[in-house]
mmCIF file of C-alpha atoms in Angstrom:
data_model
loop_
_atom_site.group_PDB
_atom_site.id
_atom_site.type_symbol
_atom_site.label_atom_id
_atom_site.label_comp_id
_atom_site.label_asym_id
_atom_site.label_seq_id
_atom_site.Cartn_x
_atom_site.Cartn_y
_atom_site.Cartn_z
ATOM 1 C CA UNK A 1 226.559 42.328 -317.905
ATOM 2 C CA UNK A 2 229.548 42.976 -315.651
ATOM 3 C CA UNK A 3 232.895 41.458 -316.551
ATOM 4 C CA UNK A 4 233.305 39.258 -313.415
ATOM 5 C CA UNK A 5 230.003 37.500 -314.017
ATOM 6 C CA UNK A 6 230.763 37.052 -317.725
ATOM 7 C CA UNK A 7 234.039 35.410 -316.792
ATOM 8 C CA UNK A 8 232.409 33.199 -314.174
ATOM 9 C CA UNK A 9 229.724 32.076 -316.626
ATOM 10 C CA UNK A 10 232.410 31.254 -319.193
ATOM 11 C CA UNK A 11 234.374 29.226 -316.627
ATOM 12 C CA UNK A 12 231.204 27.196 -315.983
ATOM 13 C CA UNK A 13 230.587 26.698 -319.720
ATOM 14 C CA UNK A 14 227.309 28.634 -319.449
ATOM 15 C CA UNK A 15 226.392 30.608 -322.557
ATOM 16 C CA UNK A 16 224.023 33.539 -321.864
ATOM 17 C CA UNK A 17 220.906 34.103 -323.897
ATOM 18 C CA UNK A 18 220.280 37.796 -323.421
ATOM 19 C CA UNK A 19 220.832 39.910 -320.316
ATOM 20 C CA UNK A 20 219.977 39.124 -316.660
ATOM 21 C CA UNK A 21 216.453 40.079 -315.550
ATOM 22 C CA UNK A 22 216.318 41.590 -312.040
ATOM 23 C CA UNK A 23 214.150 39.807 -309.484
ATOM 24 C CA UNK A 24 212.623 41.386 -306.393
ATOM 25 C CA UNK A 25 212.441 40.160 -302.822
ATOM 26 C CA UNK A 26 215.969 40.508 -301.481
ATOM 27 C CA UNK A 27 216.707 42.775 -298.510
ATOM 28 C CA UNK A 28 220.358 43.270 -299.402
ATOM 29 C CA UNK A 29 221.393 41.115 -302.344
ATOM 30 C CA UNK A 30 220.946 41.876 -306.016
ATOM 31 C CA UNK A 31 219.203 38.871 -307.599
ATOM 32 C CA UNK A 32 218.629 38.224 -311.300
ATOM 33 C CA UNK A 33 217.337 35.489 -313.594
ATOM 34 C CA UNK A 34 219.480 34.639 -316.627
ATOM 35 C CA UNK A 35 218.530 32.336 -319.460
ATOM 36 C CA UNK A 36 221.452 30.360 -320.823
ATOM 37 C CA UNK A 37 221.802 27.755 -323.566
ATOM 38 C CA UNK A 38 222.269 25.213 -320.759
ATOM 39 C CA UNK A 39 219.125 26.278 -318.861
ATOM 40 C CA UNK A 40 218.105 29.188 -316.610
ATOM 41 C CA UNK A 41 220.271 30.243 -313.668
ATOM 42 C CA UNK A 42 219.984 32.659 -310.766
ATOM 43 C CA UNK A 43 222.749 35.223 -310.295
ATOM 44 C CA UNK A 44 223.120 36.765 -306.873
ATOM 45 C CA UNK A 45 225.428 39.576 -305.793
ATOM 46 C CA UNK A 46 225.993 40.361 -302.120
ATOM 47 C CA UNK A 47 228.610 40.526 -299.397
ATOM 48 C CA UNK A 48 231.088 37.744 -300.185
ATOM 49 C CA UNK A 49 230.992 36.264 -296.677
ATOM 50 C CA UNK A 50 227.188 36.089 -296.656
ATOM 51 C CA UNK A 51 227.160 34.402 -300.057
ATOM 52 C CA UNK A 52 229.759 31.860 -298.940
ATOM 53 C CA UNK A 53 227.532 31.002 -295.983
ATOM 54 C CA UNK A 54 224.491 30.670 -298.243
ATOM 55 C CA UNK A 55 226.344 28.401 -300.668
ATOM 56 C CA UNK A 56 227.556 26.254 -297.775
ATOM 57 C CA UNK A 57 223.979 25.952 -296.523
ATOM 58 C CA UNK A 58 222.575 25.040 -299.935
ATOM 59 C CA UNK A 59 225.112 22.247 -300.288
ATOM 60 C CA UNK A 60 224.288 20.900 -296.829
ATOM 61 C CA UNK A 61 220.566 20.920 -297.607
ATOM 62 C CA UNK A 62 221.069 19.163 -300.956
ATOM 63 C CA UNK A 63 223.000 16.422 -299.203
ATOM 64 C CA UNK A 64 220.259 15.859 -296.619
ATOM 65 C CA UNK A 65 216.861 16.971 -297.933
ATOM 66 C CA UNK A 66 216.108 13.975 -300.066
ATOM 67 C CA UNK A 67 212.423 14.870 -300.617
ATOM 68 C CA UNK A 68 212.894 18.606 -300.998
ATOM 69 C CA UNK A 69 214.222 20.383 -304.052
ATOM 70 C CA UNK A 70 217.259 22.568 -303.297
ATOM 71 C CA UNK A 71 218.934 24.634 -306.035
ATOM 72 C CA UNK A 72 222.384 23.436 -307.032
ATOM 73 C CA UNK A 73 225.275 25.825 -306.500
ATOM 74 C CA UNK A 74 227.018 26.179 -309.853
ATOM 75 C CA UNK A 75 229.683 28.727 -309.004
ATOM 76 C CA UNK A 76 230.696 31.379 -306.472
ATOM 77 C CA UNK A 77 233.388 33.943 -305.836
ATOM 78 C CA UNK A 78 234.162 37.638 -305.423
ATOM 79 C CA UNK A 79 230.688 38.474 -304.148
ATOM 80 C CA UNK A 80 228.810 36.503 -306.801
ATOM 81 C CA UNK A 81 226.777 33.310 -306.551
ATOM 82 C CA UNK A 82 225.386 31.380 -309.531
ATOM 83 C CA UNK A 83 222.845 28.662 -308.867
ATOM 84 C CA UNK A 84 220.240 26.578 -310.582
ATOM 85 C CA UNK A 85 216.981 28.442 -311.264
ATOM 86 C CA UNK A 86 213.732 26.880 -310.068
ATOM 87 C CA UNK A 87 210.497 27.548 -311.901
ATOM 88 C CA UNK A 88 207.365 27.695 -309.758
ATOM 89 C CA UNK A 89 204.442 25.461 -310.656
ATOM 90 C CA UNK A 90 200.792 26.423 -310.835
ATOM 91 C CA UNK A 91 198.562 26.725 -307.791
ATOM 92 C CA UNK A 92 197.249 23.186 -308.314
ATOM 93 C CA UNK A 93 200.701 21.743 -307.624
ATOM 94 C CA UNK A 94 201.048 23.232 -304.141
ATOM 95 C CA UNK A 95 201.632 19.985 -302.222
ATOM 96 C CA UNK A 96 201.846 20.947 -298.552
ATOM 97 C CA UNK A 97 201.871 17.309 -297.417
ATOM 98 C CA UNK A 98 205.019 16.722 -299.475
ATOM 99 C CA UNK A 99 206.556 19.822 -297.879
ATOM 100 C CA UNK A 100 205.793 18.428 -294.422
ATOM 101 C CA UNK A 101 207.259 15.026 -295.268
ATOM 102 C CA UNK A 102 210.343 16.583 -296.801
ATOM 103 C CA UNK A 103 210.961 18.858 -293.843
ATOM 104 C CA UNK A 104 210.568 15.905 -291.469
ATOM 105 C CA UNK A 105 213.217 14.050 -293.476
ATOM 106 C CA UNK A 106 215.521 17.058 -293.340
ATOM 107 C CA UNK A 107 215.181 17.320 -289.563
ATOM 108 C CA UNK A 108 216.015 13.637 -289.186
ATOM 109 C CA UNK A 109 219.612 14.574 -290.050
ATOM 110 C CA UNK A 110 221.234 15.141 -286.670
ATOM 111 C CA UNK A 111 224.754 15.952 -285.515
ATOM 112 C CA UNK A 112 226.854 15.976 -282.382
ATOM 113 C CA UNK A 113 226.208 19.567 -281.290
ATOM 114 C CA UNK A 114 223.867 22.508 -281.741
ATOM 115 C CA UNK A 115 225.357 25.090 -284.084
ATOM 116 C CA UNK A 116 227.387 24.874 -287.261
ATOM 117 C CA UNK A 117 231.001 24.689 -288.403
ATOM 118 C CA UNK A 118 230.908 28.344 -289.468
ATOM 119 C CA UNK A 119 228.988 31.504 -288.702
ATOM 120 C CA UNK A 120 226.588 32.758 -291.353
ATOM 121 C CA UNK A 121 223.832 35.359 -291.546
ATOM 122 C CA UNK A 122 220.064 35.606 -291.160
ATOM 123 C CA UNK A 123 219.226 38.411 -293.541
ATOM 124 C CA UNK A 124 221.745 41.160 -292.841
ATOM 125 C CA UNK A 125 222.318 40.038 -289.249
ATOM 126 C CA UNK A 126 225.470 38.037 -288.492
ATOM 127 C CA UNK A 127 224.452 34.671 -287.036
ATOM 128 C CA UNK A 128 226.898 33.147 -284.529
ATOM 129 C CA UNK A 129 226.918 29.355 -284.690
ATOM 130 C CA UNK A 130 229.768 28.237 -282.436
ATOM 131 C CA UNK A 131 228.641 24.752 -281.349
ATOM 132 C CA UNK A 132 227.295 23.892 -277.902
ATOM 133 C CA UNK A 133 226.242 20.420 -276.813
ATOM 134 C CA UNK A 134 223.099 21.635 -275.018
ATOM 135 C CA UNK A 135 220.415 23.159 -277.219
ATOM 136 C CA UNK A 136 219.002 25.237 -274.379
ATOM 137 C CA UNK A 137 222.381 26.854 -273.864
ATOM 138 C CA UNK A 138 222.698 27.422 -277.625
ATOM 139 C CA UNK A 139 219.300 29.139 -277.802
ATOM 140 C CA UNK A 140 220.242 31.270 -274.813
ATOM 141 C CA UNK A 141 223.863 32.169 -275.663
ATOM 142 C CA UNK A 142 223.807 32.259 -279.470
ATOM 143 C CA UNK A 143 220.292 33.488 -280.210
ATOM 144 C CA UNK A 144 218.231 35.240 -277.520
ATOM 145 C CA UNK A 145 220.828 37.040 -275.418
ATOM 146 C CA UNK A 146 222.947 38.479 -278.267
ATOM 147 C CA UNK A 147 219.912 39.889 -280.091
ATOM 148 C CA UNK A 148 218.309 41.200 -276.901
ATOM 149 C CA UNK A 149 221.586 43.015 -276.195
ATOM 150 C CA UNK A 150 221.810 44.404 -279.738
ATOM 151 C CA UNK A 151 218.201 45.622 -279.713
ATOM 152 C CA UNK A 152 218.642 47.200 -276.291
ATOM 153 C CA UNK A 153 221.836 48.942 -277.387
ATOM 154 C CA UNK A 154 219.952 50.555 -280.278
ATOM 155 C CA UNK A 155 217.112 51.702 -278.054
ATOM 156 C CA UNK A 156 214.651 49.212 -279.529
ATOM 157 C CA UNK A 157 214.066 47.373 -276.235
ATOM 158 C CA UNK A 158 213.649 49.028 -272.855
ATOM 159 C CA UNK A 159 215.256 47.560 -269.757
ATOM 160 C CA UNK A 160 212.067 45.855 -268.580
ATOM 161 C CA UNK A 161 211.457 44.024 -271.848
ATOM 162 C CA UNK A 162 215.103 43.018 -272.082
ATOM 163 C CA UNK A 163 214.964 41.633 -268.518
ATOM 164 C CA UNK A 164 211.929 39.520 -269.452
ATOM 165 C CA UNK A 165 213.789 38.105 -272.446
ATOM 166 C CA UNK A 166 216.765 37.318 -270.262
ATOM 167 C CA UNK A 167 214.440 35.582 -267.799
ATOM 168 C CA UNK A 168 212.992 33.387 -270.539
ATOM 169 C CA UNK A 169 216.496 32.540 -271.734
ATOM 170 C CA UNK A 170 217.660 31.730 -268.215
ATOM 171 C CA UNK A 171 214.655 29.495 -267.472
ATOM 172 C CA UNK A 172 214.762 27.297 -270.587
ATOM 173 C CA UNK A 173 216.280 24.387 -268.674
ATOM 174 C CA UNK A 174 213.206 24.255 -266.410
ATOM 175 C CA UNK A 175 210.759 23.250 -269.164
ATOM 176 C CA UNK A 176 212.394 22.662 -272.549
ATOM 177 C CA UNK A 177 213.728 19.092 -272.786
ATOM 178 C CA UNK A 178 217.029 18.318 -274.509
ATOM 179 C CA UNK A 179 216.807 17.567 -278.219
ATOM 180 C CA UNK A 180 219.125 16.022 -280.801
ATOM 181 C CA UNK A 181 220.566 18.823 -282.947
ATOM 182 C CA UNK A 182 218.619 18.608 -286.216
ATOM 183 C CA UNK A 183 219.745 20.212 -289.446
ATOM 184 C CA UNK A 184 217.481 23.255 -289.914
ATOM 185 C CA UNK A 185 217.020 25.648 -292.818
ATOM 186 C CA UNK A 186 217.214 28.522 -290.337
ATOM 187 C CA UNK A 187 215.193 31.166 -292.223
ATOM 188 C CA UNK A 188 212.185 29.214 -293.442
ATOM 189 C CA UNK A 189 209.568 31.896 -293.914
ATOM 190 C CA UNK A 190 206.986 31.367 -296.648
ATOM 191 C CA UNK A 191 208.975 33.377 -299.200
ATOM 192 C CA UNK A 192 211.796 30.831 -298.996
ATOM 193 C CA UNK A 193 209.473 27.958 -299.937
ATOM 194 C CA UNK A 194 208.682 27.343 -303.612
ATOM 195 C CA UNK A 195 206.342 24.776 -305.116
ATOM 196 C CA UNK A 196 207.814 23.486 -308.360
ATOM 197 C CA UNK A 197 206.863 20.781 -310.841
ATOM 198 C CA UNK A 198 209.564 18.643 -309.187
ATOM 199 C CA UNK A 199 208.054 19.127 -305.733
ATOM 200 C CA UNK A 200 208.450 21.582 -302.825
ATOM 201 C CA UNK A 201 211.700 23.542 -302.827
ATOM 202 C CA UNK A 202 213.570 25.570 -300.212
ATOM 203 C CA UNK A 203 215.924 28.477 -300.935
ATOM 204 C CA UNK A 204 218.002 31.179 -299.159
ATOM 205 C CA UNK A 205 219.040 29.170 -296.088
ATOM 206 C CA UNK A 206 220.813 30.214 -292.893
ATOM 207 C CA UNK A 207 221.565 26.659 -291.781
ATOM 208 C CA UNK A 208 222.703 25.256 -288.468
ATOM 209 C CA UNK A 209 221.744 22.359 -286.188
ATOM 210 C CA UNK A 210 219.197 22.977 -283.448
ATOM 211 C CA UNK A 211 215.659 22.155 -282.334
ATOM 212 C CA UNK A 212 213.619 21.270 -285.451
ATOM 213 C CA UNK A 213 210.746 23.495 -284.304
ATOM 214 C CA UNK A 214 212.898 26.469 -285.367
ATOM 215 C CA UNK A 215 211.729 25.967 -288.953
ATOM 216 C CA UNK A 216 208.095 25.353 -288.048
ATOM 217 C CA UNK A 217 207.944 28.486 -285.894
ATOM 218 C CA UNK A 218 209.303 30.591 -288.746
ATOM 219 C CA UNK A 219 206.751 29.134 -291.169
ATOM 220 C CA UNK A 220 203.862 29.995 -288.859
ATOM 221 C CA UNK A 221 205.239 33.442 -288.015
ATOM 222 C CA UNK A 222 205.383 34.643 -291.616
ATOM 223 C CA UNK A 223 202.888 32.307 -293.253
ATOM 224 C CA UNK A 224 200.083 29.841 -292.560
ATOM 225 C CA UNK A 225 200.841 26.218 -293.435
ATOM 226 C CA UNK A 226 197.679 24.153 -293.742
ATOM 227 C CA UNK A 227 196.505 21.086 -291.849
ATOM 228 C CA UNK A 228 197.976 18.765 -294.497
ATOM 229 C CA UNK A 229 201.449 20.135 -293.815
ATOM 230 C CA UNK A 230 201.254 19.628 -290.058
ATOM 231 C CA UNK A 231 199.646 16.198 -290.344
ATOM 232 C CA UNK A 232 202.478 15.046 -292.616
ATOM 233 C CA UNK A 233 205.214 16.683 -290.552
ATOM 234 C CA UNK A 234 204.143 15.561 -287.071
ATOM 235 C CA UNK A 235 202.963 12.124 -288.236
ATOM 236 C CA UNK A 236 201.159 11.706 -284.903
ATOM 237 C CA UNK A 237 204.100 12.941 -282.794
ATOM 238 C CA UNK A 238 203.268 16.589 -282.119
ATOM 239 C CA UNK A 239 204.751 17.612 -278.740
ATOM 240 C CA UNK A 240 202.202 18.584 -276.094
ATOM 241 C CA UNK A 241 203.913 21.931 -275.576
ATOM 242 C CA UNK A 242 204.147 22.889 -279.261
ATOM 243 C CA UNK A 243 202.330 26.257 -278.747
ATOM 244 C CA UNK A 244 204.927 27.274 -276.144
ATOM 245 C CA UNK A 245 207.818 26.082 -278.295
ATOM 246 C CA UNK A 246 206.343 27.916 -281.277
ATOM 247 C CA UNK A 247 206.358 31.177 -279.323
ATOM 248 C CA UNK A 248 209.866 30.552 -277.982
ATOM 249 C CA UNK A 249 211.387 29.928 -281.395
ATOM 250 C CA UNK A 250 209.580 32.924 -282.868
ATOM 251 C CA UNK A 251 211.424 35.237 -280.485
ATOM 252 C CA UNK A 252 214.708 35.049 -282.412
ATOM 253 C CA UNK A 253 213.265 36.017 -285.836
ATOM 254 C CA UNK A 254 211.103 38.670 -284.215
ATOM 255 C CA UNK A 255 214.114 40.188 -282.463
ATOM 256 C CA UNK A 256 216.029 40.017 -285.731
ATOM 257 C CA UNK A 257 213.230 41.880 -287.528
ATOM 258 C CA UNK A 258 213.107 44.417 -284.711
ATOM 259 C CA UNK A 259 216.853 44.960 -285.127
ATOM 260 C CA UNK A 260 216.660 45.242 -288.913
ATOM 261 C CA UNK A 261 213.375 47.058 -289.462
ATOM 262 C CA UNK A 262 212.592 48.909 -286.254
ATOM 263 C CA UNK A 263 209.929 49.304 -283.608
ATOM 264 C CA UNK A 264 206.980 47.889 -285.565
ATOM 265 C CA UNK A 265 208.116 44.425 -284.434
ATOM 266 C CA UNK A 266 208.317 45.237 -280.709
ATOM 267 C CA UNK A 267 204.674 44.314 -280.198
ATOM 268 C CA UNK A 268 205.296 40.919 -281.768
ATOM 269 C CA UNK A 269 208.170 40.313 -279.358
ATOM 270 C CA UNK A 270 205.909 41.218 -276.438
ATOM 271 C CA UNK A 271 203.124 38.876 -277.607
ATOM 272 C CA UNK A 272 205.514 35.957 -278.041
ATOM 273 C CA UNK A 273 206.993 36.599 -274.602
ATOM 274 C CA UNK A 274 203.558 36.405 -272.995
ATOM 275 C CA UNK A 275 202.929 33.036 -274.658
ATOM 276 C CA UNK A 276 206.241 31.636 -273.396
ATOM 277 C CA UNK A 277 205.841 33.062 -269.894
ATOM 278 C CA UNK A 278 202.264 31.841 -269.469
ATOM 279 C CA UNK A 279 202.044 28.366 -270.989
ATOM 280 C CA UNK A 280 198.665 26.673 -271.172
ATOM 281 C CA UNK A 281 197.955 24.613 -268.063
#
């Protein structure tokens, strides 16, 4: 065990029981499970700025997500993050209705502007969060246009596809109504949802305030929540244009994956664009 983490554990009065066990799943960070005399913890090593943003997001979620389990941040510094470990429950304890209710509660926390008080990261991609009062402008200026530019600059988008993305961004005001800026997890794919004995849990956030459908669109892009989840989340208030919103808010993570992992995601961007450009009549 490296000296900095030994010293951090000692400062937190955590006494290790053995050595850390590496865990898989991270794109950039080194993640390990460590048993201690005080209970298991997760140790994460990554870029210090990214970890500071993650810790900030975890604290914000713990303050707001009253029905969702969020790991407690125990310590951070010098590129290390120590947090509470969550043990997954058996398949019979997968309560998707509770996840829907908890996410609805989380999204009920609204602020004055779309964005966040600091920039953070979605995976390895820097995520600009400078606040804007209009959510359509935020989606355009902080999400779609910057990533379309970055993908184009790397040769991952041709001029025609980039122009279509810019057209969608420019036309948001014509169909997407204003929305209170909800607190969102920001990277809520299925791998960042755990079902524990204490209830559904969410991890690895990239938080900001924006349209709540951001989190739903990510869940359906990289997972398949069941009917119980949607029934609990919408509670009879599903917007008529949810399919179009779903496609819109999938564009940002798809562009991010195109930027990070290459051309295999271009087709997904194209399919989502078609759904936004040709809404059901």
